[in-house]
GROMACS .gro file of C-alpha atoms in nm:
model
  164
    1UNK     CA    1   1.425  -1.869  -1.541
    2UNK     CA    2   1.327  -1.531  -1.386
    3UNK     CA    3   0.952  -1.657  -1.395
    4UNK     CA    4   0.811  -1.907  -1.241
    5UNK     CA    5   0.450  -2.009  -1.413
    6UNK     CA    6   0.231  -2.290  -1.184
    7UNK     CA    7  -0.048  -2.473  -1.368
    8UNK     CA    8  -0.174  -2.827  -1.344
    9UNK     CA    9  -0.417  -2.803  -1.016
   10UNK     CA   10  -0.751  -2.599  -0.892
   11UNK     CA   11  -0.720  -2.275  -0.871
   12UNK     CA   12  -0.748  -2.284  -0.535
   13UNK     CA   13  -0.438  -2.462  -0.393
   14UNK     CA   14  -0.252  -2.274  -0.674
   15UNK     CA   15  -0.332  -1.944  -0.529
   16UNK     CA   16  -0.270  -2.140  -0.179
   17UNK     CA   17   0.018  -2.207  -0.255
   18UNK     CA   18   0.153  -1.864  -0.377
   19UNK     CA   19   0.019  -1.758  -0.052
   20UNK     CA   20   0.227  -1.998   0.160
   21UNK     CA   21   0.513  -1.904  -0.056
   22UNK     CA   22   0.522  -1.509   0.035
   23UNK     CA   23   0.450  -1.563   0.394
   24UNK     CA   24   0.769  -1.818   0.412
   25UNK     CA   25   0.969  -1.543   0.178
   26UNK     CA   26   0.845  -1.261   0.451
   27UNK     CA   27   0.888  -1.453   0.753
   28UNK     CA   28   1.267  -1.506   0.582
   29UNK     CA   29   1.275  -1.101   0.604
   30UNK     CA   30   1.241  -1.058   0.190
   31UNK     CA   31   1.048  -0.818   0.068
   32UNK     CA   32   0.713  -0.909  -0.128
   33UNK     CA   33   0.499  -0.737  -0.354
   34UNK     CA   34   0.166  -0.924  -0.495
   35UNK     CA   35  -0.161  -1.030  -0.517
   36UNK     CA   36  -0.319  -1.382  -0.431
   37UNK     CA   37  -0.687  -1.470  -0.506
   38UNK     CA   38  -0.927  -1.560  -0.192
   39UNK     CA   39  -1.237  -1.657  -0.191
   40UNK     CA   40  -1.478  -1.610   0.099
   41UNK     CA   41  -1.807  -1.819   0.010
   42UNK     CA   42  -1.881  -1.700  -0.326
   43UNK     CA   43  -1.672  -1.369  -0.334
   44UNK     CA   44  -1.367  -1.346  -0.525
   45UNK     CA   45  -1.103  -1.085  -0.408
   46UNK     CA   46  -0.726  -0.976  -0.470
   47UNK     CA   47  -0.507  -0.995  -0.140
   48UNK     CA   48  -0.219  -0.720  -0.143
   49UNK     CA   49   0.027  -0.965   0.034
   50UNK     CA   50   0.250  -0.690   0.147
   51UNK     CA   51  -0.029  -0.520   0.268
   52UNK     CA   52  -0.331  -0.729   0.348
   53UNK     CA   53  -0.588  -0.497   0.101
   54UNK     CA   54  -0.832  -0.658  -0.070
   55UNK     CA   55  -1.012  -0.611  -0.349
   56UNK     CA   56  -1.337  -0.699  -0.552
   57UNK     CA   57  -1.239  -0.868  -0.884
   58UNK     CA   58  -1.594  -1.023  -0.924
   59UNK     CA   59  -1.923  -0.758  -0.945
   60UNK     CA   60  -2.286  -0.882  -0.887
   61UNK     CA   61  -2.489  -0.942  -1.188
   62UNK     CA   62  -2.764  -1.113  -1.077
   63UNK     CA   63  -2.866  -1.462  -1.087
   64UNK     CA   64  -2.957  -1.517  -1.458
   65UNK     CA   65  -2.675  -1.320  -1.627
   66UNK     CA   66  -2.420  -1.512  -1.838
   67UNK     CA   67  -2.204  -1.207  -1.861
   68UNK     CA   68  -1.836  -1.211  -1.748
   69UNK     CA   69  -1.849  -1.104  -1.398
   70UNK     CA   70  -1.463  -1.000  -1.395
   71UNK     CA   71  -1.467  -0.622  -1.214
   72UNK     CA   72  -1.211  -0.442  -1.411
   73UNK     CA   73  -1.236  -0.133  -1.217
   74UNK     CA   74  -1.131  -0.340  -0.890
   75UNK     CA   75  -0.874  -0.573  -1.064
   76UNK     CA   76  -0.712  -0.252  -1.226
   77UNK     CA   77  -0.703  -0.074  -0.862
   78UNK     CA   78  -0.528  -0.407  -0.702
   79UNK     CA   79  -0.278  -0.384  -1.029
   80UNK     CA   80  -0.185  -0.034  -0.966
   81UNK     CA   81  -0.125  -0.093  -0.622
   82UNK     CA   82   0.107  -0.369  -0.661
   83UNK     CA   83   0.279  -0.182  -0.941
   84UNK     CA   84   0.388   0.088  -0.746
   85UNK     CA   85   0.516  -0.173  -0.487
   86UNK     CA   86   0.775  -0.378  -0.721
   87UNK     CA   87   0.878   0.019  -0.877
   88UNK     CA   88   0.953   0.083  -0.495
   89UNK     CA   89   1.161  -0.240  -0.483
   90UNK     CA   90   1.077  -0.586  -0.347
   91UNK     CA   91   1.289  -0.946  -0.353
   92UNK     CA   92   0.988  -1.112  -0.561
   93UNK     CA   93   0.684  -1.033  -0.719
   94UNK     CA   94   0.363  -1.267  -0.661
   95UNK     CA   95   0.064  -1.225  -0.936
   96UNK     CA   96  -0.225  -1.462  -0.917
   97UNK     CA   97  -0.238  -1.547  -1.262
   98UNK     CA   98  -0.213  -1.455  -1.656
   99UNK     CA   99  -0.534  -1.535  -1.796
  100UNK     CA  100  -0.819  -1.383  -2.021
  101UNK     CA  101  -0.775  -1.044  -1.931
  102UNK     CA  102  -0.404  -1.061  -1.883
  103UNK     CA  103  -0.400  -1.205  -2.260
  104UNK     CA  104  -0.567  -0.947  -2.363
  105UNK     CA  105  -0.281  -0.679  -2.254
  106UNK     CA  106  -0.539  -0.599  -1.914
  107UNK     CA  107  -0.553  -0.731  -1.564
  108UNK     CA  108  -0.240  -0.792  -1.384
  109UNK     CA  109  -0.022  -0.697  -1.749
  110UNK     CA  110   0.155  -0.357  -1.577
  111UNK     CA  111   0.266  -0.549  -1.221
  112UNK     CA  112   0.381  -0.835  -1.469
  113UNK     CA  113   0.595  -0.564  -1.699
  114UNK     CA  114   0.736  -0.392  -1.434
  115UNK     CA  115   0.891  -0.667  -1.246
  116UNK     CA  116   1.020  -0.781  -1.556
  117UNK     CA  117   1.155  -0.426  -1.624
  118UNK     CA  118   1.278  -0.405  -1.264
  119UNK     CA  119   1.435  -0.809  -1.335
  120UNK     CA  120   1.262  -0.945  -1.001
  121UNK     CA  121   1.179  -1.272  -0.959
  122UNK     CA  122   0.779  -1.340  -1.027
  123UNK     CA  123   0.604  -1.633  -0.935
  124UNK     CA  124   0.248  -1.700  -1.062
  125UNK     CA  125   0.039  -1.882  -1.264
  126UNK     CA  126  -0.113  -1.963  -1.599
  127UNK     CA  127  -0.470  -2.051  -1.605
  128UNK     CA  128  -0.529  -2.338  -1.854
  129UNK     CA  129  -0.638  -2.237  -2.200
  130UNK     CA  130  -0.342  -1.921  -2.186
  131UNK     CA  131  -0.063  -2.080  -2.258
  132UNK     CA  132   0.009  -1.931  -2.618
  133UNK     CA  133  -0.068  -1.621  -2.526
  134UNK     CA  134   0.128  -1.660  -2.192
  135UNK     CA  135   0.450  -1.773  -2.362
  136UNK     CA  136   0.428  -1.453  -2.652
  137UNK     CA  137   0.445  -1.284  -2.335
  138UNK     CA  138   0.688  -1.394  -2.105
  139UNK     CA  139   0.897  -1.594  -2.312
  140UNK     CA  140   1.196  -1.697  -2.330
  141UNK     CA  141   1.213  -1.575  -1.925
  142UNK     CA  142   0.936  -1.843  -1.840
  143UNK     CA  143   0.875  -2.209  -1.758
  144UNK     CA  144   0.517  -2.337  -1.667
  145UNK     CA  145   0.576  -2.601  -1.389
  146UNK     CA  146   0.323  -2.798  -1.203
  147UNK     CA  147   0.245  -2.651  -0.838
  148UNK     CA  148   0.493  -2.883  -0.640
  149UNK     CA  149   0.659  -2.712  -0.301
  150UNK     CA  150   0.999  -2.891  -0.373
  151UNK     CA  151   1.020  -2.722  -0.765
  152UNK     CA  152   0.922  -2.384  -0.594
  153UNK     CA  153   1.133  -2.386  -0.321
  154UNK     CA  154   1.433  -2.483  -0.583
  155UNK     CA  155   1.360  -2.206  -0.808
  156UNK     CA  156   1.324  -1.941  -0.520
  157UNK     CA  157   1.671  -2.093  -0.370
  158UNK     CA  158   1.791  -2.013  -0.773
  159UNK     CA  159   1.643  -1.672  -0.789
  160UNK     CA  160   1.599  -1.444  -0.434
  161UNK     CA  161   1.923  -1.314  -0.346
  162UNK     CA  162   2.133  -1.493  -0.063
  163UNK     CA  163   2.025  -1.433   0.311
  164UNK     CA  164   2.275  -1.234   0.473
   0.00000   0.00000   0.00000
């Protein structure tokens, strides 16, 4: 499977782990495109991991909205960013996860279809409650795994090309 989908555990050490996972890939010399999420207190940003950018995916609404505080304009930016990065060329693409707005054809959607159209390697994952709309998407070049080291470190072996 060209797509590797990681669900089953906080957020949190999800995105941890995708983080781990480029910095071994780059340390290896393979080139990375992506985004992780990182969260300093109670910001939420997008971490270019090729490039160390970040940006705001969460906007300020004040302390007794109940809106969605998703910041489209800052989640589109990261998206673009990384787009262009996997159209340049990269060994894998890391995206922080297909969720609402990714289900609704926004967020992360044109880094996901271009490294599909480019047929890299993407690791990432599902947030719970997606995973209909996540398999219309990706499937059948998709599993969902849970976020184990050993069953990422198998499917990278399976799908980044051989070092040299």
């Amino acid at each position: 499977m060209p797509i590797l989908a990681l669900q089953g555990a906080p957020s949190s050490e999800i995105q941890r782990l995708l983080l781990e996972c480029a910095r071994r890939c780059q340390g290896a010399g393979l080139r990375v495109a992506g985004l992780v999420e990182v969260t300093d207190g109670s910001d939420h940003r997008l971490e270019d991991v090729a490039t160390g950018a970040r940006y705001d995916i969460h906007q300020d609404l004040g302390s007794g909205s109940t809106a969605c505080r998703l910041c489209g304009a800052g989640i589109a930016e990261a998206c673009e960013a990384v787009r262009r990065q996997i159209e340049a060329g990269c060994n894998l693409a890391i995206l922080s996860k297909f969720g609402k707005l990714e289900a609704g054809r926004g967020g992360l959607t044109a880094a996901f279809a271009a490294a599909i159209v480019e047929r890299f390697p993407i690791l990432t994952a599902v947030a719970s409650g997606y995973d209909q709309a996540w398999d219309a998407f990706s499937a059948p070049l998709s599993a969902i795994v849970l976020p184990d080291q050993a069953i990422i470190a198998s499917w990278l072996a399976a799908n980044l090309p051989p070092k040299s």
